[in-house]
Coordinates of C-alpha atoms in Angstrom, one line a residue:
Chain I
M178 CA 21.1 1.9 -62.1
K179 CA 24.4 2.3 -60.3
K180 CA 26.3 1.7 -63.6
R181 CA 24.5 4.6 -65.3
W182 CA 25.6 7.0 -62.6
I183 CA 29.1 6.4 -63.8
N184 CA 28.2 7.3 -67.4
Y185 CA 27.1 10.7 -66.4
I186 CA 30.2 11.3 -64.3
I187 CA 32.5 10.1 -67.1
A188 CA 30.6 12.3 -69.6
F189 CA 30.9 15.2 -67.2
F190 CA 34.6 14.9 -67.0
I191 CA 35.0 14.3 -70.8
I192 CA 33.4 17.7 -71.4
I193 CA 35.5 19.5 -68.6
T194 CA 38.7 17.9 -70.0
L195 CA 37.9 18.9 -73.5
N196 CA 37.2 22.4 -72.3
F197 CA 40.6 22.5 -70.6
V198 CA 42.6 20.8 -73.3
I199 CA 41.4 22.2 -76.6
P200 CA 42.3 25.9 -76.0
R201 CA 45.8 24.7 -74.9
L202 CA 46.4 22.8 -78.1
L203 CA 46.5 26.0 -80.0
P204 CA 49.9 27.5 -80.9
G205 CA 51.2 30.4 -78.8
D206 CA 51.5 30.8 -75.0
P207 CA 49.2 32.8 -72.7
L208 CA 51.9 35.3 -71.7
S209 CA 52.6 36.5 -75.2
A210 CA 48.9 36.8 -75.7
I211 CA 48.6 39.0 -72.7
Y212 CA 51.7 41.1 -73.0
G213 CA 53.0 40.6 -76.5
D214 CA 56.2 39.0 -77.6
E215 CA 58.3 42.2 -77.5
V216 CA 57.6 42.9 -73.9
L217 CA 58.4 39.3 -72.9
L218 CA 61.8 39.5 -74.6
N219 CA 62.8 42.5 -72.6
L220 CA 61.7 41.2 -69.3
S221 CA 64.2 39.9 -66.8
D222 CA 64.1 36.2 -65.8
E223 CA 62.8 37.2 -62.3
A224 CA 60.0 39.3 -63.8
T225 CA 59.0 36.4 -66.1
D226 CA 59.0 34.0 -63.2
Y227 CA 56.9 36.4 -61.2
I228 CA 54.3 36.7 -63.9
N229 CA 54.3 33.0 -64.4
K230 CA 53.6 32.5 -60.7
L231 CA 50.9 35.2 -60.7
Y232 CA 48.9 33.3 -63.4
G233 CA 49.8 29.9 -61.9
L234 CA 51.7 29.0 -65.1
D235 CA 54.7 27.7 -63.1
K236 CA 52.6 24.7 -61.9
P237 CA 52.5 21.4 -63.8
V238 CA 49.7 20.9 -66.3
I239 CA 48.0 18.3 -64.0
A240 CA 47.9 20.8 -61.1
R241 CA 46.4 23.5 -63.4
Y242 CA 43.8 20.9 -64.6
F243 CA 42.7 20.3 -61.0
I244 CA 42.6 24.0 -60.3
Y245 CA 40.4 24.4 -63.4
V246 CA 38.1 21.6 -62.2
F247 CA 37.7 23.0 -58.7
S248 CA 37.0 26.5 -59.9
I249 CA 34.3 25.1 -62.2
F250 CA 32.7 23.3 -59.2
R251 CA 32.7 26.6 -57.4
G252 CA 30.9 28.2 -60.4
N253 CA 33.9 30.2 -61.6
F254 CA 33.9 30.1 -65.3
G255 CA 36.4 32.9 -65.8
Y256 CA 35.9 36.5 -66.9
S257 CA 34.3 37.6 -70.2
I258 CA 36.7 39.6 -72.4
Y259 CA 33.9 41.2 -74.3
H260 CA 31.2 41.9 -71.7
K261 CA 33.8 42.6 -68.9
K262 CA 31.7 40.6 -66.5
P263 CA 32.1 37.2 -64.8
V264 CA 31.0 34.5 -67.2
L265 CA 28.6 32.9 -64.7
E266 CA 26.7 36.1 -64.5
I267 CA 26.2 36.2 -68.2
L268 CA 25.2 32.5 -68.3
I269 CA 22.6 33.0 -65.6
S270 CA 21.1 36.0 -67.5
H271 CA 20.7 33.9 -70.7
L272 CA 19.7 30.5 -69.3
P273 CA 16.0 31.3 -68.4
Y274 CA 15.2 32.1 -72.0
T275 CA 16.4 28.7 -73.2
L276 CA 14.7 27.0 -70.4
I277 CA 11.3 28.6 -71.2
L278 CA 11.7 27.9 -74.9
T279 CA 12.7 24.2 -74.5
G280 CA 10.3 23.5 -71.6
L281 CA 7.3 24.9 -73.3
S282 CA 8.1 23.3 -76.7
M283 CA 8.8 20.0 -75.1
L284 CA 5.3 20.1 -73.5
L285 CA 3.5 21.3 -76.6
A286 CA 5.4 19.0 -79.0
S287 CA 4.8 15.9 -76.8
I288 CA 1.0 16.6 -76.5
S289 CA 0.4 17.4 -80.1
G290 CA 2.7 14.6 -81.4
A291 CA 1.0 12.1 -79.1
I292 CA -2.5 13.1 -80.2
L293 CA -1.5 13.0 -83.9
G294 CA 0.2 9.6 -83.3
I295 CA -2.8 8.1 -81.5
E296 CA -5.2 9.3 -84.1
S297 CA -3.0 8.3 -87.0
G298 CA -2.1 4.9 -85.6
W299 CA -5.8 4.2 -84.9
R300 CA -6.5 4.8 -88.6
R301 CA -3.5 2.9 -89.9
G302 CA -3.4 2.6 -93.6
K303 CA -6.2 5.0 -94.2
K304 CA -5.8 8.1 -96.3
I305 CA -5.5 10.5 -93.4
D306 CA -2.9 8.3 -91.7
R307 CA -0.8 8.2 -94.9
F308 CA -1.2 11.9 -95.3
I309 CA -0.1 12.7 -91.7
L310 CA 2.7 10.2 -91.9
S311 CA 4.2 11.4 -95.1
S312 CA 3.9 15.0 -94.3
I313 CA 5.6 14.5 -90.9
I314 CA 8.4 12.5 -92.5
F315 CA 8.8 15.4 -94.9
I316 CA 8.9 17.9 -92.1
S317 CA 11.4 15.9 -90.2
G318 CA 13.9 16.3 -93.0
F319 CA 14.0 20.1 -92.5
P320 CA 16.9 21.1 -90.3
A321 CA 15.8 23.2 -87.3
F322 CA 17.3 26.5 -88.6
F323 CA 15.5 26.1 -91.9
T324 CA 12.2 25.5 -90.3
G325 CA 12.9 28.6 -88.1
A326 CA 13.8 30.6 -91.2
I327 CA 10.7 29.6 -93.1
F328 CA 8.4 30.7 -90.2
L329 CA 10.4 33.9 -89.9
I330 CA 9.9 34.7 -93.6
I331 CA 6.2 33.8 -93.6
F332 CA 5.0 35.3 -90.4
G333 CA 7.6 37.9 -89.7
I334 CA 8.3 39.3 -93.2
I335 CA 5.6 38.5 -95.7
L336 CA 2.7 38.7 -93.3
G337 CA 4.5 41.0 -90.9
I338 CA 2.2 40.0 -88.0
L339 CA 4.7 38.8 -85.4
P340 CA 8.0 40.2 -84.2
F341 CA 11.0 38.0 -85.0
Q342 CA 14.0 39.7 -83.3
G343 CA 14.9 39.2 -79.6
A344 CA 12.8 38.5 -76.6
V345 CA 11.2 41.9 -76.1
E346 CA 11.0 45.1 -78.2
A347 CA 14.2 47.1 -77.5
Y348 CA 13.8 50.6 -76.0
S349 CA 10.0 50.3 -76.0
G350 CA 9.7 51.2 -72.4
F351 CA 6.9 48.6 -71.9
S352 CA 6.2 47.5 -68.4
G353 CA 3.7 45.3 -66.5
F354 CA 1.0 43.9 -68.7
N355 CA 2.3 45.4 -72.0
L356 CA 5.7 43.9 -71.3
A357 CA 4.2 40.5 -70.8
V358 CA 2.2 40.7 -74.0
D359 CA 5.3 41.8 -75.9
F360 CA 7.3 39.0 -74.4
L361 CA 4.7 36.4 -75.4
K362 CA 4.5 37.9 -78.9
H363 CA 8.2 37.5 -79.3
L364 CA 8.0 33.9 -78.0
V365 CA 5.4 32.7 -80.5
L366 CA 7.6 32.2 -83.6
P367 CA 10.6 30.6 -81.9
L368 CA 8.4 28.4 -79.9
F369 CA 6.2 27.4 -82.8
S370 CA 9.2 26.6 -84.9
L371 CA 10.7 24.4 -82.2
V372 CA 7.4 22.6 -81.7
I373 CA 7.3 21.8 -85.4
V374 CA 10.8 20.6 -85.3
Y375 CA 10.0 18.1 -82.5
I376 CA 6.6 16.9 -83.3
P377 CA 7.9 14.2 -85.7
T378 CA 9.9 12.4 -82.9
A379 CA 6.8 12.4 -80.6
Y380 CA 4.5 11.4 -83.4
L381 CA 6.6 8.6 -84.8
L382 CA 7.2 7.0 -81.4
T383 CA 3.5 7.2 -80.5
R384 CA 2.3 5.9 -83.8
N385 CA 4.6 2.9 -83.8
S386 CA 3.7 1.9 -80.3
M387 CA 0.0 2.6 -81.0
I388 CA 0.1 0.1 -83.8
S389 CA 1.6 -2.6 -81.7
S390 CA -0.8 -1.9 -78.7
L391 CA -3.8 -2.2 -81.0
K392 CA -2.8 -5.8 -81.7
E393 CA -2.9 -6.8 -78.0
P394 CA -5.6 -9.1 -76.6
Y395 CA -6.8 -6.5 -74.1
I396 CA -8.0 -4.3 -77.0
L397 CA -10.1 -7.2 -78.3
F398 CA -11.4 -7.7 -74.8
A399 CA -12.3 -4.0 -74.4
R400 CA -14.2 -4.2 -77.7
A401 CA -16.0 -7.3 -76.5
K402 CA -17.1 -5.4 -73.4
G403 CA -18.6 -2.9 -75.8
L404 CA -16.5 0.1 -74.9
T405 CA -16.7 3.1 -77.2
D406 CA -14.0 3.7 -79.8
T407 CA -12.8 6.9 -78.2
R408 CA -12.4 5.1 -74.8
I409 CA -10.4 2.3 -76.3
R410 CA -8.4 4.7 -78.4
Y411 CA -7.3 6.9 -75.5
R412 CA -7.8 4.9 -72.3
H413 CA -6.6 1.5 -73.5
A414 CA -4.4 1.7 -76.5
G415 CA -3.3 5.3 -76.3
R416 CA -2.3 5.2 -72.7
N417 CA 0.0 2.3 -73.2
S418 CA 1.4 3.8 -76.3
L419 CA 2.7 6.8 -74.3
I420 CA 5.3 4.7 -72.5
P421 CA 7.9 4.8 -75.3
L422 CA 7.1 8.5 -75.8
T423 CA 8.0 9.3 -72.2
T424 CA 11.0 7.0 -72.1
Q425 CA 12.5 7.9 -75.4
M426 CA 11.6 11.5 -75.5
G427 CA 13.9 12.2 -72.6
I428 CA 16.9 11.0 -74.6
H429 CA 15.7 12.4 -78.0
L430 CA 14.6 15.7 -76.5
A431 CA 17.4 16.5 -74.1
T432 CA 19.9 16.2 -76.9
G433 CA 17.7 17.1 -79.9
L434 CA 15.6 19.8 -78.3
I435 CA 18.3 21.7 -76.6
T436 CA 20.6 21.7 -79.7
G437 CA 17.6 22.5 -81.9
A438 CA 16.7 25.4 -79.5
L439 CA 20.3 26.7 -80.0
F440 CA 19.7 27.0 -83.8
I441 CA 16.2 28.5 -83.5
E442 CA 17.5 31.1 -81.0
I443 CA 20.2 32.1 -83.5
V444 CA 17.6 32.5 -86.3
Y445 CA 15.4 34.7 -84.1
S446 CA 18.2 36.4 -82.1
Y447 CA 16.4 35.1 -79.1
P448 CA 18.7 35.9 -76.1
G449 CA 19.1 32.4 -74.8
M450 CA 22.2 30.1 -74.7
G451 CA 22.2 29.6 -78.5
T452 CA 22.5 33.3 -79.3
L453 CA 25.1 33.6 -76.5
I454 CA 27.2 30.9 -78.2
Y455 CA 26.7 32.5 -81.6
N456 CA 27.7 35.9 -80.4
S457 CA 30.7 34.7 -78.4
I458 CA 32.0 33.0 -81.5
L459 CA 31.5 36.3 -83.4
N460 CA 33.3 38.3 -80.7
R461 CA 35.9 35.6 -80.1
D462 CA 34.8 35.7 -76.4
Y463 CA 36.2 32.2 -75.6
P464 CA 35.6 32.2 -71.9
V465 CA 31.9 32.8 -72.5
L466 CA 31.8 30.3 -75.4
Q467 CA 33.4 27.6 -73.2
G468 CA 31.1 28.4 -70.2
S469 CA 28.0 28.3 -72.3
L470 CA 28.8 25.1 -74.0
F471 CA 29.6 23.6 -70.7
M472 CA 26.3 24.9 -69.3
V473 CA 24.3 23.4 -72.2
T474 CA 26.1 20.0 -71.8
L475 CA 25.3 20.1 -68.1
L476 CA 21.7 20.8 -68.9
V477 CA 21.5 17.9 -71.3
L478 CA 23.2 15.6 -68.8
I479 CA 20.8 16.6 -66.0
V480 CA 17.7 16.2 -68.1
N481 CA 18.9 12.8 -69.4
F482 CA 19.8 11.7 -65.9
F483 CA 16.4 12.5 -64.4
M484 CA 14.7 11.0 -67.4
D485 CA 16.7 7.8 -66.8
I486 CA 15.5 7.6 -63.2
F487 CA 12.0 8.7 -64.1
Y488 CA 11.4 6.2 -66.8
V489 CA 12.5 3.2 -64.8
K490 CA 9.8 4.3 -62.3
L491 CA 7.3 4.7 -65.1
D492 CA 8.0 1.4 -66.8
P493 CA 9.5 -1.1 -64.4
R494 CA 10.3 -3.5 -67.3
I495 CA 13.1 -1.2 -68.3
E496 CA 15.1 -2.0 -65.2
Y497 CA 15.4 -5.6 -66.2
A498 CA 16.8 -4.7 -69.6
Y499 CA 20.0 -3.6 -68.0
Chain Y
M450 CA 19.0 -11.5 -91.5
H451 CA 19.3 -12.2 -95.2
I452 CA 16.5 -10.1 -96.5
S453 CA 16.7 -8.7 -99.9
V454 CA 16.9 -4.9 -99.9
K455 CA 15.9 -4.8 -103.5
K456 CA 12.6 -6.6 -103.0
N457 CA 11.7 -4.4 -100.1
L458 CA 12.7 -1.3 -102.1
K459 CA 10.2 -2.2 -104.9
K460 CA 7.4 -2.5 -102.4
D461 CA 8.2 0.7 -100.5
K462 CA 7.4 3.7 -102.7
S463 CA 8.7 6.3 -100.3
A464 CA 12.1 4.6 -100.0
L465 CA 12.2 4.3 -103.8
A466 CA 11.5 8.0 -104.0
G467 CA 14.3 8.6 -101.5
L468 CA 16.7 6.5 -103.6
V469 CA 15.8 8.3 -106.8
M470 CA 16.1 11.7 -105.1
L471 CA 19.5 10.9 -103.6
S472 CA 20.8 9.5 -106.9
L473 CA 19.7 12.6 -108.8
L474 CA 21.3 14.8 -106.2
V475 CA 24.6 12.9 -106.4
L476 CA 24.5 13.1 -110.2
I477 CA 23.8 16.8 -110.1
A478 CA 26.6 17.4 -107.6
L479 CA 29.0 15.5 -109.8
A480 CA 28.0 17.4 -112.9
A481 CA 27.9 20.8 -111.2
P482 CA 31.1 22.2 -112.8
L483 CA 29.6 21.6 -116.2
F484 CA 26.7 24.0 -115.8
T485 CA 28.0 26.5 -113.2
K486 CA 30.4 29.4 -113.1
D487 CA 33.3 29.8 -110.7
P488 CA 31.5 29.9 -107.4
R489 CA 34.4 31.9 -105.7
A490 CA 34.7 34.6 -108.4
F491 CA 33.9 38.1 -107.0
S492 CA 32.2 40.8 -108.9
N493 CA 31.0 44.4 -108.4
L494 CA 27.5 43.3 -108.9
I495 CA 26.4 42.7 -105.3
L496 CA 23.0 41.5 -104.1
S497 CA 21.6 41.6 -107.6
K498 CA 18.2 40.1 -108.5
P499 CA 18.0 37.0 -110.6
D500 CA 18.5 37.5 -114.3
I501 CA 19.9 35.6 -117.2
N502 CA 23.5 36.0 -116.2
H503 CA 22.9 35.0 -112.6
I504 CA 19.9 32.7 -112.4
L505 CA 19.6 33.2 -108.6
G506 CA 21.2 36.6 -108.4
T507 CA 24.4 37.4 -106.5
N508 CA 25.3 37.5 -102.8
D509 CA 26.8 40.3 -100.7
L510 CA 30.2 39.6 -102.2
G511 CA 28.9 39.6 -105.8
Q512 CA 29.3 35.8 -106.1
D513 CA 26.9 33.8 -108.2
I514 CA 24.4 32.2 -105.9
F515 CA 23.3 29.6 -108.4
S516 CA 26.9 28.3 -108.7
R517 CA 27.4 28.4 -104.9
L518 CA 24.2 26.5 -104.4
F519 CA 25.4 23.5 -106.4
Y520 CA 28.9 23.7 -104.9
G521 CA 27.3 23.7 -101.5
L522 CA 25.4 20.6 -102.6
R523 CA 28.8 19.1 -103.5
T524 CA 30.2 19.9 -100.1
S525 CA 27.2 18.3 -98.4
I526 CA 27.2 15.2 -100.5
F527 CA 31.0 14.8 -100.1
I528 CA 30.8 15.2 -96.3
S529 CA 27.9 12.8 -96.0
I530 CA 29.6 10.1 -97.9
A531 CA 33.0 10.6 -96.4
A532 CA 31.9 11.1 -92.8
G533 CA 29.3 8.4 -93.1
A534 CA 31.9 5.9 -94.4
L535 CA 34.6 6.8 -91.9
S536 CA 32.3 6.8 -88.8
T537 CA 30.7 3.5 -89.9
F538 CA 34.1 2.0 -90.5
L539 CA 35.1 3.0 -86.9
S540 CA 31.8 1.6 -85.7
V541 CA 32.3 -1.7 -87.4
I542 CA 36.0 -2.1 -86.3
I543 CA 35.4 -1.1 -82.7
G544 CA 32.1 -2.8 -82.4
I545 CA 33.3 -6.2 -83.7
F546 CA 36.6 -5.9 -81.9
S547 CA 34.8 -5.2 -78.6
G548 CA 32.2 -7.9 -79.1
L549 CA 34.8 -10.6 -80.1
T550 CA 37.4 -9.7 -77.5
G551 CA 35.0 -9.5 -74.5
G552 CA 36.3 -9.3 -70.9
I553 CA 37.7 -6.1 -69.4
I554 CA 38.5 -4.5 -72.7
D555 CA 34.9 -4.8 -73.9
Q556 CA 33.8 -3.3 -70.6
I557 CA 36.0 -0.3 -70.9
I558 CA 35.1 0.3 -74.5
M559 CA 31.4 0.1 -73.7
R560 CA 31.8 2.5 -70.8
I561 CA 33.4 5.0 -73.0
I562 CA 30.7 4.6 -75.6
D563 CA 27.9 5.0 -73.1
A564 CA 29.5 8.1 -71.6
M565 CA 30.1 9.7 -75.0
L566 CA 26.5 8.9 -76.1
V567 CA 25.0 11.1 -73.4
I568 CA 27.0 14.2 -74.6
P569 CA 25.4 16.0 -77.5
S570 CA 28.0 15.7 -80.2
I571 CA 27.2 19.0 -81.8
I572 CA 28.3 20.8 -78.6
I573 CA 31.7 19.2 -78.7
L574 CA 31.9 19.9 -82.4
I575 CA 31.1 23.6 -81.9
L576 CA 33.7 23.8 -79.1
I577 CA 36.5 22.2 -81.1
S578 CA 35.6 23.9 -84.4
A579 CA 35.4 27.4 -82.8
F580 CA 39.0 27.0 -81.7
I581 CA 40.6 25.2 -84.7
K582 CA 38.3 26.2 -87.6
P583 CA 38.7 22.9 -89.4
D584 CA 38.7 22.6 -93.2
L585 CA 36.5 20.0 -94.9
I586 CA 38.7 17.0 -94.2
G587 CA 39.2 18.1 -90.6
L588 CA 35.5 18.4 -90.2
I589 CA 34.9 14.9 -91.6
I590 CA 37.4 13.5 -89.1
L591 CA 35.9 15.4 -86.2
I592 CA 32.4 14.4 -87.1
S593 CA 33.5 10.7 -87.4
I594 CA 35.3 10.8 -84.1
F595 CA 32.1 11.8 -82.4
H596 CA 29.7 9.6 -84.4
W597 CA 30.8 6.0 -84.3
Q598 CA 29.5 5.3 -80.8
G599 CA 25.9 4.5 -81.6
G600 CA 26.7 2.2 -84.5
A601 CA 29.5 0.5 -82.5
R602 CA 27.1 -0.3 -79.7
I603 CA 24.6 -2.0 -82.0
I604 CA 27.2 -3.8 -83.9
R605 CA 28.8 -5.1 -80.7
G606 CA 25.4 -6.4 -79.6
Q607 CA 24.9 -8.2 -82.9
T608 CA 28.4 -9.6 -82.9
L609 CA 27.8 -11.0 -79.4
S610 CA 24.6 -12.7 -80.5
L611 CA 26.1 -13.9 -83.8
K612 CA 29.0 -15.5 -81.8
Q613 CA 26.5 -17.8 -80.2
K614 CA 24.9 -18.9 -83.5
G615 CA 25.2 -22.4 -84.8
H616 CA 26.8 -21.6 -88.2
I617 CA 29.6 -19.7 -86.6
Y618 CA 30.3 -22.4 -84.1
S619 CA 30.4 -25.0 -86.8
A620 CA 32.8 -22.9 -88.8
T621 CA 35.2 -22.9 -85.8
T622 CA 34.9 -26.7 -85.6
F623 CA 36.1 -26.8 -89.2
G624 CA 39.1 -24.9 -88.0
A625 CA 38.2 -21.6 -89.5
K626 CA 40.4 -18.7 -88.5
K627 CA 39.0 -15.6 -86.7
A628 CA 39.7 -13.4 -89.8
Y629 CA 37.9 -15.9 -92.0
I630 CA 34.8 -16.0 -89.7
L631 CA 34.9 -12.3 -89.6
A632 CA 35.0 -11.8 -93.3
R633 CA 32.7 -14.6 -94.4
H634 CA 30.2 -14.8 -91.6
I635 CA 30.0 -11.9 -89.3
I636 CA 30.4 -8.9 -91.6
P637 CA 27.9 -10.1 -94.3
D638 CA 25.4 -10.8 -91.6
L639 CA 25.8 -7.3 -90.3
G640 CA 25.2 -5.9 -93.8
N641 CA 21.9 -4.2 -93.1
I642 CA 23.0 -2.8 -89.8
I643 CA 26.1 -1.4 -91.4
T644 CA 24.0 0.2 -94.1
A645 CA 21.6 1.7 -91.6
S646 CA 24.5 3.0 -89.6
F647 CA 26.0 4.5 -92.7
L648 CA 22.8 6.3 -93.7
H649 CA 22.2 7.5 -90.2
N650 CA 25.7 8.9 -89.9
A651 CA 25.6 10.4 -93.4
R652 CA 22.4 12.2 -92.5
S653 CA 23.9 13.5 -89.2
A654 CA 27.1 14.6 -91.0
V655 CA 25.1 16.7 -93.5
F656 CA 23.1 18.3 -90.7
L657 CA 26.2 18.9 -88.5
E658 CA 28.3 20.4 -91.3
A659 CA 25.4 22.8 -92.3
G660 CA 24.7 23.5 -88.6
I661 CA 28.3 24.4 -87.8
A662 CA 28.5 26.5 -91.0
F663 CA 25.3 28.2 -90.0
I664 CA 26.8 29.2 -86.6
G665 CA 29.6 30.7 -88.6
I666 CA 32.6 28.5 -87.7
S667 CA 33.5 26.6 -90.8
A668 CA 36.7 27.4 -92.7
A669 CA 36.4 30.5 -94.9
D670 CA 36.9 28.8 -98.2
T671 CA 34.4 26.0 -97.7
I672 CA 31.2 26.6 -99.8
S673 CA 28.4 25.5 -97.5
L674 CA 24.6 25.6 -97.7
G675 CA 24.7 26.4 -93.9
T676 CA 26.9 29.5 -94.5
M677 CA 24.6 30.6 -97.4
M678 CA 21.5 30.4 -95.1
N679 CA 23.2 32.3 -92.3
R680 CA 24.4 35.1 -94.7
A681 CA 21.0 35.3 -96.4
L682 CA 19.3 35.6 -93.0
E683 CA 21.3 38.6 -92.2
F684 CA 19.7 40.5 -95.1
Y685 CA 16.2 39.6 -93.9
Y686 CA 15.0 43.2 -94.7
L687 CA 15.7 42.6 -98.4
P688 CA 13.7 40.2 -100.6
V689 CA 16.9 38.1 -101.2
W690 CA 15.5 35.3 -99.1
A691 CA 13.4 34.1 -102.1
W692 CA 16.5 33.3 -104.2
W693 CA 19.2 33.0 -101.6
L694 CA 17.8 31.5 -98.4
L695 CA 15.0 29.3 -99.8
P696 CA 17.0 27.4 -102.5
A697 CA 19.8 26.7 -100.0
G698 CA 17.4 25.5 -97.3
I699 CA 15.4 23.4 -99.8
M700 CA 18.6 21.8 -101.2
L701 CA 19.7 20.9 -97.7
S702 CA 16.3 19.5 -96.8
L703 CA 16.1 17.4 -100.0
I704 CA 19.4 15.7 -99.1
L705 CA 18.2 15.1 -95.5
I706 CA 14.8 13.9 -96.6
S707 CA 16.2 11.4 -99.1
L708 CA 18.6 10.0 -96.6
T709 CA 15.8 9.7 -94.0
L710 CA 13.5 7.9 -96.4
L711 CA 16.2 5.4 -97.3
N712 CA 17.1 5.0 -93.6
N713 CA 13.5 4.2 -92.7
L714 CA 13.4 1.4 -95.2
I715 CA 16.6 -0.2 -93.8
E716 CA 15.3 0.2 -90.2
K717 CA 12.1 -1.5 -91.2
I718 CA 14.1 -4.4 -92.7
I719 CA 16.1 -4.7 -89.5
D720 CA 13.2 -4.4 -87.1
P721 CA 10.5 -6.7 -88.3
R722 CA 8.0 -5.2 -85.8
L723 CA 7.9 -2.1 -88.0
H724 CA 7.1 -4.2 -91.0
D725 CA 3.5 -3.4 -91.4
A726 CA 3.7 0.0 -89.8

């Protein structure tokens, strides 16, 4: 366990370092970007030195790197050029939407994937199992943004029954109950798309482990005791098949779900981190872009880390594997 | 580990379907210039409906969507093969090197791999691409730099276990050199794992390229299915999705599905527990 701590710390510093290094690899220096080359040429040496000192550009790169790291730890991600606000404020206003979207879809995708997996593994080789398996493999080939786009076209455009832009109707003046209903309506399509994107992972994990659990002697014993099929399916085989789901979902989901959510958000202009990243690229708002990418990585690292701890508790066999 | 892929392929219909689909897509991609027009040519005819001249209509710049669809396919196929090969090459080299060297170097390499595996690679790719807007070759290199870790980890593990095996030990007693053992015994035994890693990386590369293009940060002259989908989605209030968005999305999904089907077969071969699944 101790070793894995280090992975997260190294990963954390890799992302901070990339955030620091990449913008500085680009041609041009910060002063000419702020003041323009012509002004710089006409400045006296003292004035240039003064400006350099003002922005901390007189310090060596290493010192600037440490200043950068410390300010990130203090939650200072810089200032947005486009929104004219501190980056942290913008991040905090967008983060809840992504958390709601990913949290809910993780829950729904795990439950429905597990049920499908248990039922399909129980009926292994039968027609219905083959049908579910092949359609899920087919769905898993769709990239998240295409799945999102298909639902947008079907339910938003052709049927026109659900809103597909943003998180609430703009300028509607809704409040209280109406606002909540409006919010939920806007949530349906992005949520549904994301659930569809992540059911395959949950389903395949559960089905595979269901198939191997069904071969265990305790299933035969349960049958010998005369237990009902449903009881064996869910209590005995199903329950044991959920271990790989919980253990691996953490890793699959933290990475897959959050990045998937970014794309789905862009499709539906849902105001979470994905849309923030998309818009900051459009607006060339680099401080916000860096801040939001950092925030997303941090989110993934935190979820992964807790999943790591959680699943050792859930299945003690895992600890011995390391 | 010497299991015939061919024999398994005959038994597994879905993998066979994947192989046929992928071969067809590659052939179509190669033949694209024969049946398409210049995909970059502009015209005054913008957002036109499908007709005989433009089978799938034109986009907002008056470019022929049908031609761009197949050039987008070419981009995807090219990037999947190139990035798949390059990242797998890195996996093999680094994995075997790490496994054979052992000691502190192995420890350091593994630490770096484990740390990089917990960071979602797409985030780093978005970060870097947003600043440098890489062209196709640049993107292939970038994707490969962030996609060799998983394969390298598995290959290192396999190399470690192969090192202990009797046939390799006996080869050393005959005085076989390291390079000889590597070429004759280790790499052939890793065949299936290398193929799996190639297919997996090829699939990720297709997805990443399209995803990055969808976010709008690929180089301007790259024709990409992801860009097509993003542009088409902007005109959601027009019926253009039917001949602009859907074909691009379906094309992309076909590539991804065919690679997934093939990958499932190889994974089944590697992991015998999945055999009768």
